[in-house]
């Protein structure tokens, strides 16, 4: 899948049509930039960062100076030790990045941006910590981000492209007549 995305063909994991459409929109907005699809797997309040990770479908051209290692897809390693499949093990190169995706009903759009940090430790697979988090161009804290994602029912895949494409994403939402996922304040109790 990584090689397909490197070649300019949109390839989304797990048959995720919503993310494939989001990736295609990002591709056109970003002048055919190479994209990837990630999960949001860890949040760190100490430095207000979010770990974007996936089992290894990221395009090799997005790797930092350490490059990419092809390894067994360890998520599916067998008890007898036999490896099944491969994945790209890489840390994403540092730089400005935008996460933009439609909700599964295509009625709302999540627009998150920040800076990818390749120095913070993480898991094996395709990964990068997104720091200096902003939602719709405004700073957002980890508790607010968590509340916003949970309240918006956003799915588990996050299309990622290098560069700041927030204004273009906001304009896309306006052209399509879809709502932008707005920041929700965090409150330490259940809300009705």
Short mmCIF file of C-alpha atoms in Angstrom, two decimals:
data_model
loop_
_atom_site.label_atom_id
_atom_site.label_comp_id
_atom_site.label_asym_id
_atom_site.label_seq_id
_atom_site.Cartn_x
_atom_site.Cartn_y
_atom_site.Cartn_z
CA UNK A 1 0.00 0.00 0.00
CA UNK A 2 2.85 2.36 0.78
CA UNK A 3 4.30 1.90 -2.69
CA UNK A 4 0.87 2.59 -4.22
CA UNK A 5 0.55 5.85 -2.27
CA UNK A 6 4.11 6.74 -3.29
CA UNK A 7 3.11 6.22 -6.93
CA UNK A 8 0.16 8.60 -6.53
CA UNK A 9 -2.53 5.92 -6.27
CA UNK A 10 -4.79 6.39 -3.26
CA UNK A 11 -4.70 3.25 -1.12
CA UNK A 12 -6.65 3.24 2.15
CA UNK A 13 -6.39 0.39 4.65
CA UNK A 14 -9.14 -1.99 5.64
CA UNK A 15 -11.54 -1.07 2.83
CA UNK A 16 -12.07 2.39 4.34
CA UNK A 17 -13.96 4.22 1.59
CA UNK A 18 -14.50 7.37 3.69
CA UNK A 19 -10.76 7.74 4.25
CA UNK A 20 -10.01 6.97 0.58
CA UNK A 21 -12.31 9.86 -0.43
CA UNK A 22 -10.66 12.09 2.20
CA UNK A 23 -7.20 11.11 0.92
CA UNK A 24 -8.25 11.86 -2.66
CA UNK A 25 -9.48 15.32 -1.63
CA UNK A 26 -6.18 15.97 0.18
CA UNK A 27 -4.21 14.75 -2.84
CA UNK A 28 -5.93 17.26 -5.13
CA UNK A 29 -5.72 20.12 -2.61
CA UNK A 30 -2.02 19.51 -1.96
CA UNK A 31 -0.88 19.36 -5.58
CA UNK A 32 -0.53 15.57 -5.72
CA UNK A 33 1.43 15.22 -2.48
CA UNK A 34 2.07 11.72 -1.12
CA UNK A 35 -0.39 10.82 1.65
CA UNK A 36 -0.80 8.18 4.29
CA UNK A 37 -3.53 6.87 6.56
CA UNK A 38 -2.94 6.55 10.30
CA UNK A 39 -4.63 5.64 13.57
CA UNK A 40 -4.50 7.95 16.59
CA UNK A 41 -3.07 5.56 19.18
CA UNK A 42 -1.61 7.61 22.02
CA UNK A 43 -2.03 11.07 23.52
CA UNK A 44 0.52 12.88 25.67
CA UNK A 45 -0.73 15.78 27.80
CA UNK A 46 2.81 16.64 28.97
CA UNK A 47 3.75 18.08 25.58
CA UNK A 48 0.30 18.22 23.95
CA UNK A 49 1.11 15.64 21.27
CA UNK A 50 -0.70 12.78 19.55
CA UNK A 51 0.91 9.63 18.17
CA UNK A 52 -0.21 8.84 14.63
CA UNK A 53 0.55 5.18 13.89
CA UNK A 54 -0.45 2.33 11.64
CA UNK A 55 0.79 -1.20 11.11
CA UNK A 56 2.92 -0.15 8.17
CA UNK A 57 1.16 1.08 5.00
CA UNK A 58 2.94 4.44 4.87
CA UNK A 59 4.76 5.44 1.68
CA UNK A 60 8.54 4.96 1.96
CA UNK A 61 9.12 8.53 0.70
CA UNK A 62 7.60 9.85 3.95
CA UNK A 63 10.30 8.21 6.11
CA UNK A 64 12.85 10.26 8.02
CA UNK A 65 16.60 10.00 7.40
CA UNK A 66 16.66 6.47 8.89
CA UNK A 67 14.58 5.20 5.97
CA UNK A 68 12.20 2.27 5.92
CA UNK A 69 12.65 -1.32 7.07
CA UNK A 70 10.51 -4.10 5.65
CA UNK A 71 9.58 -6.45 8.48
CA UNK A 72 7.15 -9.22 9.31
CA UNK A 73 3.65 -7.96 10.01
CA UNK A 74 4.08 -8.76 13.70
CA UNK A 75 0.44 -8.12 14.51
CA UNK A 76 -0.32 -11.42 12.84
CA UNK A 77 2.77 -13.44 13.79
CA UNK A 78 1.88 -17.04 14.41
CA UNK A 79 2.47 -18.90 17.69
CA UNK A 80 5.04 -21.12 15.95
CA UNK A 81 7.04 -18.02 15.00
CA UNK A 82 6.21 -18.13 11.29
CA UNK A 83 5.87 -14.60 9.92
CA UNK A 84 2.88 -13.57 7.82
CA UNK A 85 2.99 -10.54 5.56
CA UNK A 86 5.17 -7.46 5.61
CA UNK A 87 4.93 -3.91 6.85
CA UNK A 88 6.92 -0.71 6.43
CA UNK A 89 8.58 0.12 9.72
CA UNK A 90 9.37 3.83 9.57
CA UNK A 91 9.31 7.08 11.48
CA UNK A 92 7.77 9.89 9.48
CA UNK A 93 10.10 12.74 8.57
CA UNK A 94 9.66 15.96 10.58
CA UNK A 95 7.56 18.76 9.17
CA UNK A 96 4.23 20.54 9.10
CA UNK A 97 1.32 18.14 8.51
CA UNK A 98 -2.44 18.28 8.10
CA UNK A 99 -4.96 15.63 9.08
CA UNK A 100 -8.23 15.98 7.20
CA UNK A 101 -11.06 13.50 7.04
CA UNK A 102 -14.78 13.26 6.50
CA UNK A 103 -17.06 11.59 9.01
CA UNK A 104 -18.60 8.36 7.73
CA UNK A 105 -21.86 10.14 6.82
CA UNK A 106 -19.88 12.79 4.85
CA UNK A 107 -21.74 15.51 6.75
CA UNK A 108 -18.75 16.81 8.74
CA UNK A 109 -15.02 17.21 8.25
CA UNK A 110 -12.21 17.02 10.85
CA UNK A 111 -9.28 19.38 10.22
CA UNK A 112 -6.26 18.98 12.49
CA UNK A 113 -2.74 20.21 11.92
CA UNK A 114 0.59 20.35 13.67
CA UNK A 115 4.24 19.41 13.35
CA UNK A 116 5.47 15.83 12.98
CA UNK A 117 8.28 15.07 15.45
CA UNK A 118 10.60 12.18 14.62
CA UNK A 119 12.57 12.26 17.88
CA UNK A 120 9.98 11.06 20.40
CA UNK A 121 9.94 7.27 21.07
CA UNK A 122 7.03 5.22 19.73
CA UNK A 123 5.98 1.74 18.55
CA UNK A 124 7.12 -0.33 15.58
CA UNK A 125 5.18 0.36 12.38
CA UNK A 126 4.56 3.58 10.47
CA UNK A 127 4.49 6.41 13.00
CA UNK A 128 5.03 10.01 13.98
CA UNK A 129 4.13 12.26 16.91
CA UNK A 130 2.01 15.28 15.90
CA UNK A 131 2.90 18.26 18.11
CA UNK A 132 1.70 21.89 18.23
CA UNK A 133 -1.83 20.61 17.70
CA UNK A 134 -4.45 22.84 16.15
CA UNK A 135 -8.06 22.18 15.17
CA UNK A 136 -9.34 24.41 12.36
CA UNK A 137 -6.24 26.57 12.81
CA UNK A 138 -6.73 27.13 16.55
CA UNK A 139 -4.73 25.56 19.39
CA UNK A 140 -6.36 22.55 21.02
CA UNK A 141 -5.34 20.67 24.16
CA UNK A 142 -5.28 16.88 24.47
CA UNK A 143 -8.37 16.79 26.73
CA UNK A 144 -10.23 19.04 24.26
CA UNK A 145 -9.08 16.91 21.32
CA UNK A 146 -10.26 13.75 23.06
CA UNK A 147 -13.64 15.30 23.84
CA UNK A 148 -13.96 16.64 20.29
CA UNK A 149 -13.15 13.31 18.62
CA UNK A 150 -15.40 11.31 20.94
CA UNK A 151 -18.33 13.72 20.64
CA UNK A 152 -18.04 13.86 16.84
CA UNK A 153 -17.95 10.05 16.51
CA UNK A 154 -14.97 10.38 14.20
CA UNK A 155 -13.78 7.04 12.86
CA UNK A 156 -10.39 5.55 13.70
CA UNK A 157 -8.48 6.46 10.50
CA UNK A 158 -6.78 9.82 10.01
CA UNK A 159 -5.60 10.82 6.49
CA UNK A 160 -2.29 12.73 6.72
CA UNK A 161 -0.48 14.98 4.23
CA UNK A 162 2.61 17.15 4.68
CA UNK A 163 2.09 20.91 4.67
CA UNK A 164 -0.50 23.23 6.13
CA UNK A 165 -3.74 22.71 4.21
CA UNK A 166 -6.13 24.06 6.85
CA UNK A 167 -7.45 27.00 4.81
CA UNK A 168 -7.98 24.80 1.75
CA UNK A 169 -9.77 22.19 3.88
CA UNK A 170 -12.03 24.85 5.41
CA UNK A 171 -12.84 26.12 1.93
CA UNK A 172 -13.56 22.57 0.74
CA UNK A 173 -16.07 22.21 3.58
CA UNK A 174 -17.75 25.46 2.51
CA UNK A 175 -17.91 24.41 -1.15
CA UNK A 176 -19.37 21.01 -0.24
CA UNK A 177 -21.77 22.42 2.34
CA UNK A 178 -20.46 20.15 5.10
CA UNK A 179 -19.98 21.20 8.70
CA UNK A 180 -16.55 21.49 10.26
CA UNK A 181 -15.98 19.48 13.44
CA UNK A 182 -15.74 22.20 16.10
CA UNK A 183 -13.68 22.12 19.29
CA UNK A 184 -15.56 20.82 22.31
CA UNK A 185 -14.51 21.97 25.79
CA UNK A 186 -13.37 19.21 28.09
CA UNK A 187 -15.38 18.75 31.27
CA UNK A 188 -14.43 16.08 33.85
CA UNK A 189 -17.87 14.49 33.97
CA UNK A 190 -20.41 12.78 31.71
CA UNK A 191 -22.56 15.16 29.71
CA UNK A 192 -26.12 14.39 28.59
#
